[in-house]
Each structure stands twice: as structure tokens, then as C-alpha cells.
GROMACS .gro file of C-alpha atoms in nm:
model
  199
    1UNK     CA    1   0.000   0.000   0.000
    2UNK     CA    2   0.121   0.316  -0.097
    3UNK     CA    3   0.045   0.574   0.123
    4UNK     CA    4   0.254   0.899   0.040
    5UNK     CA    5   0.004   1.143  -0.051
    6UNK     CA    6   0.080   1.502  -0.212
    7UNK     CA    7  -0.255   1.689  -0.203
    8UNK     CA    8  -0.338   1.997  -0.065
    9UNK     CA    9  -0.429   2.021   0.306
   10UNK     CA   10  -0.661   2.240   0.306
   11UNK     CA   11  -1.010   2.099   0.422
   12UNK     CA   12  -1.181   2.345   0.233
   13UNK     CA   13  -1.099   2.273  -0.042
   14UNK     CA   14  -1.247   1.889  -0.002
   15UNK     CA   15  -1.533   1.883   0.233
   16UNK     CA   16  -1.862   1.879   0.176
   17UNK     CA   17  -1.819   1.509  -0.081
   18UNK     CA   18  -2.070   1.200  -0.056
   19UNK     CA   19  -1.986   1.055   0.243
   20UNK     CA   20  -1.718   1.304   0.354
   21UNK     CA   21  -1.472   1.120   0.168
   22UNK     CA   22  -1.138   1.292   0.106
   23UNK     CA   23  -0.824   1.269  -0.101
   24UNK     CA   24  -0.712   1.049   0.208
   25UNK     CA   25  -1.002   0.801   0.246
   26UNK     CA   26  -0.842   0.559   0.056
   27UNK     CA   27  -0.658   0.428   0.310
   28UNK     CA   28  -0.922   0.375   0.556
   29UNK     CA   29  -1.140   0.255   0.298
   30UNK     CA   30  -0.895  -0.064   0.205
   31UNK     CA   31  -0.949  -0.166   0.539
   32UNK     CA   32  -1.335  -0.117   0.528
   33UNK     CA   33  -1.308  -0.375   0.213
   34UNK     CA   34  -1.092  -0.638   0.368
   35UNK     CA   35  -1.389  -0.666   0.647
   36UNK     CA   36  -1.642  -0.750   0.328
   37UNK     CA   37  -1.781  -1.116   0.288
   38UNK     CA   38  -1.508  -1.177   0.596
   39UNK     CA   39  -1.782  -1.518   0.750
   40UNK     CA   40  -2.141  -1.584   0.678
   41UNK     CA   41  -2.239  -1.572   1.064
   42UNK     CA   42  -2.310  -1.259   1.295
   43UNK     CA   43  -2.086  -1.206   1.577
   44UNK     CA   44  -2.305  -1.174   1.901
   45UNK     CA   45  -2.326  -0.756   1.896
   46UNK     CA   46  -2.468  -0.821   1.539
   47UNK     CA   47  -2.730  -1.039   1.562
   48UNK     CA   48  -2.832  -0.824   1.869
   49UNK     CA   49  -2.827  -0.542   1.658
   50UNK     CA   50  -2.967  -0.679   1.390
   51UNK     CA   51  -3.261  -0.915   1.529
   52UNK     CA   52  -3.377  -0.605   1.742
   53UNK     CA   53  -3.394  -0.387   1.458
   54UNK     CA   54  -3.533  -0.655   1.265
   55UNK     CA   55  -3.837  -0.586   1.555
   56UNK     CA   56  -3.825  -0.217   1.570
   57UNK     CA   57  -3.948  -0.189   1.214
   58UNK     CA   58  -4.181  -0.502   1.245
   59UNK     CA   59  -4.379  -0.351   1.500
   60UNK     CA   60  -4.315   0.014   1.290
   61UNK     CA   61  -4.520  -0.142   0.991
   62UNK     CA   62  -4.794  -0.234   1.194
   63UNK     CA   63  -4.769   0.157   1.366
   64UNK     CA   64  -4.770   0.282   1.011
   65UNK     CA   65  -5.087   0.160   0.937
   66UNK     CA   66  -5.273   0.237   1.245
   67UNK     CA   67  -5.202   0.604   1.229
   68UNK     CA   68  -5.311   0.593   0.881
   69UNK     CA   69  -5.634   0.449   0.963
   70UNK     CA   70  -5.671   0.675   1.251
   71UNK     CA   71  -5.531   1.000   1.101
   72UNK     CA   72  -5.815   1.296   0.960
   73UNK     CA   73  -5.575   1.522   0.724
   74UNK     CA   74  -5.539   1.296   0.395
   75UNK     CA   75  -5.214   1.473   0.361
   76UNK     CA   76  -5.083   1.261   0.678
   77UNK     CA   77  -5.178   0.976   0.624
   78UNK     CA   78  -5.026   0.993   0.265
   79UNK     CA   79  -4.700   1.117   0.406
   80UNK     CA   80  -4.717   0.804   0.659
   81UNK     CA   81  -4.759   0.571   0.378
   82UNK     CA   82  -4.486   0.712   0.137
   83UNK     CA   83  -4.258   0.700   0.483
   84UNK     CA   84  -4.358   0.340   0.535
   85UNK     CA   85  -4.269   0.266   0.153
   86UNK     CA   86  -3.929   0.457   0.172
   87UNK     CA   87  -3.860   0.372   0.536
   88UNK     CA   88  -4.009   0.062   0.700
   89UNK     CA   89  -4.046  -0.178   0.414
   90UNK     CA   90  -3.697  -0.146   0.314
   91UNK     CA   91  -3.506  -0.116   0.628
   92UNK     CA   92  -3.673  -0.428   0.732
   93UNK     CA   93  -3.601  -0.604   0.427
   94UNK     CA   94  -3.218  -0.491   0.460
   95UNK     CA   95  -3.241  -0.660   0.794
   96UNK     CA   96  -3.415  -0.978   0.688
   97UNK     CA   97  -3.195  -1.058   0.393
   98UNK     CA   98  -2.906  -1.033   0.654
   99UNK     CA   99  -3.047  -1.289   0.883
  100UNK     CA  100  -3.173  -1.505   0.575
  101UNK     CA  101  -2.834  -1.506   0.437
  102UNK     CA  102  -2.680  -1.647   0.769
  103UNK     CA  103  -2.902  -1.910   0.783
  104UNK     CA  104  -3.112  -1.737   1.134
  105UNK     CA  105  -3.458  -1.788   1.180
  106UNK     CA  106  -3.608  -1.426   1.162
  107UNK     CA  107  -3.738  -1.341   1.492
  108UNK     CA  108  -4.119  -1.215   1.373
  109UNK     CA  109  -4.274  -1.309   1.039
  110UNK     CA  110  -4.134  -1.093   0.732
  111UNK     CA  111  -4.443  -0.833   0.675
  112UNK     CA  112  -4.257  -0.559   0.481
  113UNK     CA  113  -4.473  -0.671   0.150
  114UNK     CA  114  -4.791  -0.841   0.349
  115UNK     CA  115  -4.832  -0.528   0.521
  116UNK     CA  116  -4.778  -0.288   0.279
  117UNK     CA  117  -5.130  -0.176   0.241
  118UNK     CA  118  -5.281   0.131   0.056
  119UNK     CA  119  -5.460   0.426   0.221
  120UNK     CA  120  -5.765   0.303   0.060
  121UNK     CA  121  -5.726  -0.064   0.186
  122UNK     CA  122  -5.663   0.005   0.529
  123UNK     CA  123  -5.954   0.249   0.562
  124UNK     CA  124  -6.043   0.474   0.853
  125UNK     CA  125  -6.075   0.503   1.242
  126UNK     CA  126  -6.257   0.689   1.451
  127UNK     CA  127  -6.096   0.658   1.815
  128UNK     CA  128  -6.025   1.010   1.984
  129UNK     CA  129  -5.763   0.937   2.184
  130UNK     CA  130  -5.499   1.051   1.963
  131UNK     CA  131  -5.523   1.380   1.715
  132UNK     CA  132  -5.287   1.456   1.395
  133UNK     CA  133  -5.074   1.667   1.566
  134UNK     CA  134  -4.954   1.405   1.852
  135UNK     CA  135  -4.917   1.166   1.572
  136UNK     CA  136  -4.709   1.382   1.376
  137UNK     CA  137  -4.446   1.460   1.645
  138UNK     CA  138  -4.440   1.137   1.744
  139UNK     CA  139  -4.302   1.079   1.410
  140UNK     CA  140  -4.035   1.353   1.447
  141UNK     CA  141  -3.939   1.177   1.778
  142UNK     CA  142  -3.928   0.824   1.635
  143UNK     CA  143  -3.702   0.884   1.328
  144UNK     CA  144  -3.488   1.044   1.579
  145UNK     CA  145  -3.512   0.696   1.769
  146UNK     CA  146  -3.438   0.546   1.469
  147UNK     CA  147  -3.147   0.744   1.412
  148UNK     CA  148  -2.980   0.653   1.697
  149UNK     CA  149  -3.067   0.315   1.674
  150UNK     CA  150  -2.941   0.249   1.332
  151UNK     CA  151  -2.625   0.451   1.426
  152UNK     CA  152  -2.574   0.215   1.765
  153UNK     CA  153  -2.602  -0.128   1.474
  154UNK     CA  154  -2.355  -0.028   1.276
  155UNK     CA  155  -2.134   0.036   1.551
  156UNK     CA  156  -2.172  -0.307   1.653
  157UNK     CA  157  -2.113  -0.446   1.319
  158UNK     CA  158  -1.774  -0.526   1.216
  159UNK     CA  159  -1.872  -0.679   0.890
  160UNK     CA  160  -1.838  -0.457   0.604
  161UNK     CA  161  -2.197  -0.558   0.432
  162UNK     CA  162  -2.355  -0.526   0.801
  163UNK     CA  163  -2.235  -0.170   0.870
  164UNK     CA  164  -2.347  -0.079   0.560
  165UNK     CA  165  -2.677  -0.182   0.550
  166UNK     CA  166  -2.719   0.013   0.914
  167UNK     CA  167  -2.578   0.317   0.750
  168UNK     CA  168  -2.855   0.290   0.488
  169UNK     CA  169  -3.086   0.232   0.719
  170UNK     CA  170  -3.001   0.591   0.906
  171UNK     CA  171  -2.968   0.745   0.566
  172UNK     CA  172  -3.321   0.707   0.533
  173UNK     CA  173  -3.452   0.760   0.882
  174UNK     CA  174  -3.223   1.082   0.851
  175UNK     CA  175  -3.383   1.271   0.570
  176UNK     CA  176  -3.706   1.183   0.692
  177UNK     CA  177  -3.639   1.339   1.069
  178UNK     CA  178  -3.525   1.655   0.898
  179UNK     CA  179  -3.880   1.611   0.638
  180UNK     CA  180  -4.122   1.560   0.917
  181UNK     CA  181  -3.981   1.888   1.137
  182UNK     CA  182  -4.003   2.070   0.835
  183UNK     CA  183  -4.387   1.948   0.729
  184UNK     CA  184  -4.478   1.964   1.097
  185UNK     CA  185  -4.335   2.356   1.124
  186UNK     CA  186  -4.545   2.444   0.779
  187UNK     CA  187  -4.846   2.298   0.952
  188UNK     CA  188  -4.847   2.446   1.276
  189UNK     CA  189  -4.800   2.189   1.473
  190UNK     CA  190  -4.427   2.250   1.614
  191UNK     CA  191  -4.206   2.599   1.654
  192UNK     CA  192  -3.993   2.678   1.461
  193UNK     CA  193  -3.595   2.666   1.668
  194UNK     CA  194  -3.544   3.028   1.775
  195UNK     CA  195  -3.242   3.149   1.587
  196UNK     CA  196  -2.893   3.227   1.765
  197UNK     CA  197  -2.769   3.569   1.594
  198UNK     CA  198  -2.378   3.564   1.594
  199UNK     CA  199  -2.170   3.821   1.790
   0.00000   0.00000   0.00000
């Protein structure tokens, strides 16, 4: 490995890339590749990580669909489906192929495609114990969850393949935390952060 560089050191000059890659990543990133495809088996922080994430958007599926149902505005409970289809179903399926590729029984049955039910199909709910607004900030607190819990797996993942599918898995629970606190400011339902004017 060859690992005399001669670019300019000047971060400015570099950040802001995919992935805050640099003119120096390379060497990092050969090391990243010699953990790919390293065993077919989780070690025992993975399949923690993986079998209770594998749960987290099990039950999230089934969450999905119940605000839907019980939701008024039509314009939340299409934003809950198209997060369910752009979230949920494939996070959980990231997870599942995982186990299924290391032979583990999945710890709940696979409902990323069985539940993935239109507005339409899944109807509504009249219940009154929960309005649009709590369900909407409960969604800007549970991507945040999600965040954090996606970020913990891929800590604990020290296969290549593993990590990665954790970091997509944040990816998407990322834009959608900033996409909810954005929808839920036009709509009323949150502040907007009071602004810090510099000195």
C-alpha cells in the first residue's frame, strides 16, 4: 500500500463530498473492504443489533398503518404511507436478507410486502384518543429513535456488508427526521428553533 500522498491540506478545499470522503479516504477505505464477505455468521453484537432492529421496524409497519387508519388530514396519512414505503419496508427487508443469508430464523414473520397496504385498503378510524398533531411529532421523535438506533447497529457491526446496511438504514430515517420537522413547522404543529444571531 502506498500511502505517500501530495494533495493539498486544506479541508476546504475537499469537504462537503458523498460521504465526507477525502483525497485520504483511501486508506481507511482498504481496510473497510478487507472486512467484506469476511464469515457468513453474525458475531453476538450483530445479531443483537440486527434481530432487534429486525423488531423495531416489524412492529413500525404495523404503527404505520394504524395512524393511517386513525389519522383525519389525507395529507398525513399519505405522508405516513410514502414513509412506510421509503422507510419501514426497506429497512426491514435490509435486515431480513441479513439474517436469511446467515441461515437465522427471523425473529417475527417478514411483513414488509404483506403489510404494505394502501390508504384506501386500510380504511379509517374513529378513536379520539390521539389527534394529527400528537401523531405527527411522534413521528419527528421516532425517526430520531431510529437514528440513533441504526447509528448504535452499525457500531456493533464489524462486517463490512452489516455496517453498511445500518448506515442505509439511518440514511433514510435521517432525511425523513429533517422532512417531518419541516412538514410539521409548515403545519403548525411545532415551533420553529429560535435562531442564535452571531456576535
Amino acid at each position: 500500500m502506498n500511502y505517500e500522498y501530495t494533495y493539498d491540506f486544506n479541508p476546504l478545499k475537499y469537504i462537503g463530498n458523498e460521504e465526507g470522503l477525502t483525497p485520504y479516504s483511501d486508506f481507511p477505505l482498504q481496510w473497510i473492504q478487507s472486512q467484506q464477505s469476511i464469515r457468513p455468521t453474525l458475531s453476538a453484537s450483530e445479531y443483537y443489533a440486527v434481530t432487534q432492529g429486525y423488531l423495531r421496524e416489524w412492529v413500525c409497519m404495523a404503527q404505520c398503518n394504524m395512524y393511517i387508519q386513525i389519522a383525519q388530514d389525507p395529507f398525513i396519512k399519505k405522508a405516513i404511507e410514502i414513509y412506510r414505503q421509503d422507510v419501514c419496508e426497506p429497512n426491514l427487508t435490509e435486515l431480513m436478507v441479513i439474517l436469511k443469508n446467515g441461515g437465522y430464523k427471523l425473529p417475527a414473520e417478514y411483513n414488509a410486502i404483506s403489510a404494505s397496504k394502501s390508504i384506501q385498503e386500510l380504511g379509517n378510524i374513529q378513536t379520539g384518543v390521539i389527534n394529527d398533531q400528537q401523531i405527527f411529532i411522534g413521528f419527528i421523535f421516532s425517526t430520531m429513535g431510529f437514528m440513533n438506533l441504526w447509528n448504535m447497529g452499525a457500531a456493533h457491526s464489524f462486517r463490512t456488508e452489516v455496517r453498511n446496511a445500518f448506515v442505509r438504514n439511518y440514511h433514510r430515517a435521517n432525511r425523513w427526521h429533517l422532512a417531518f420537522h419541516a412538514m410539521g413547522e409548515q403545519m403548525g404543529f411545532i415551533q420553529p428553533q429560535p435562531e442564535i444571531q452571531p456576535r
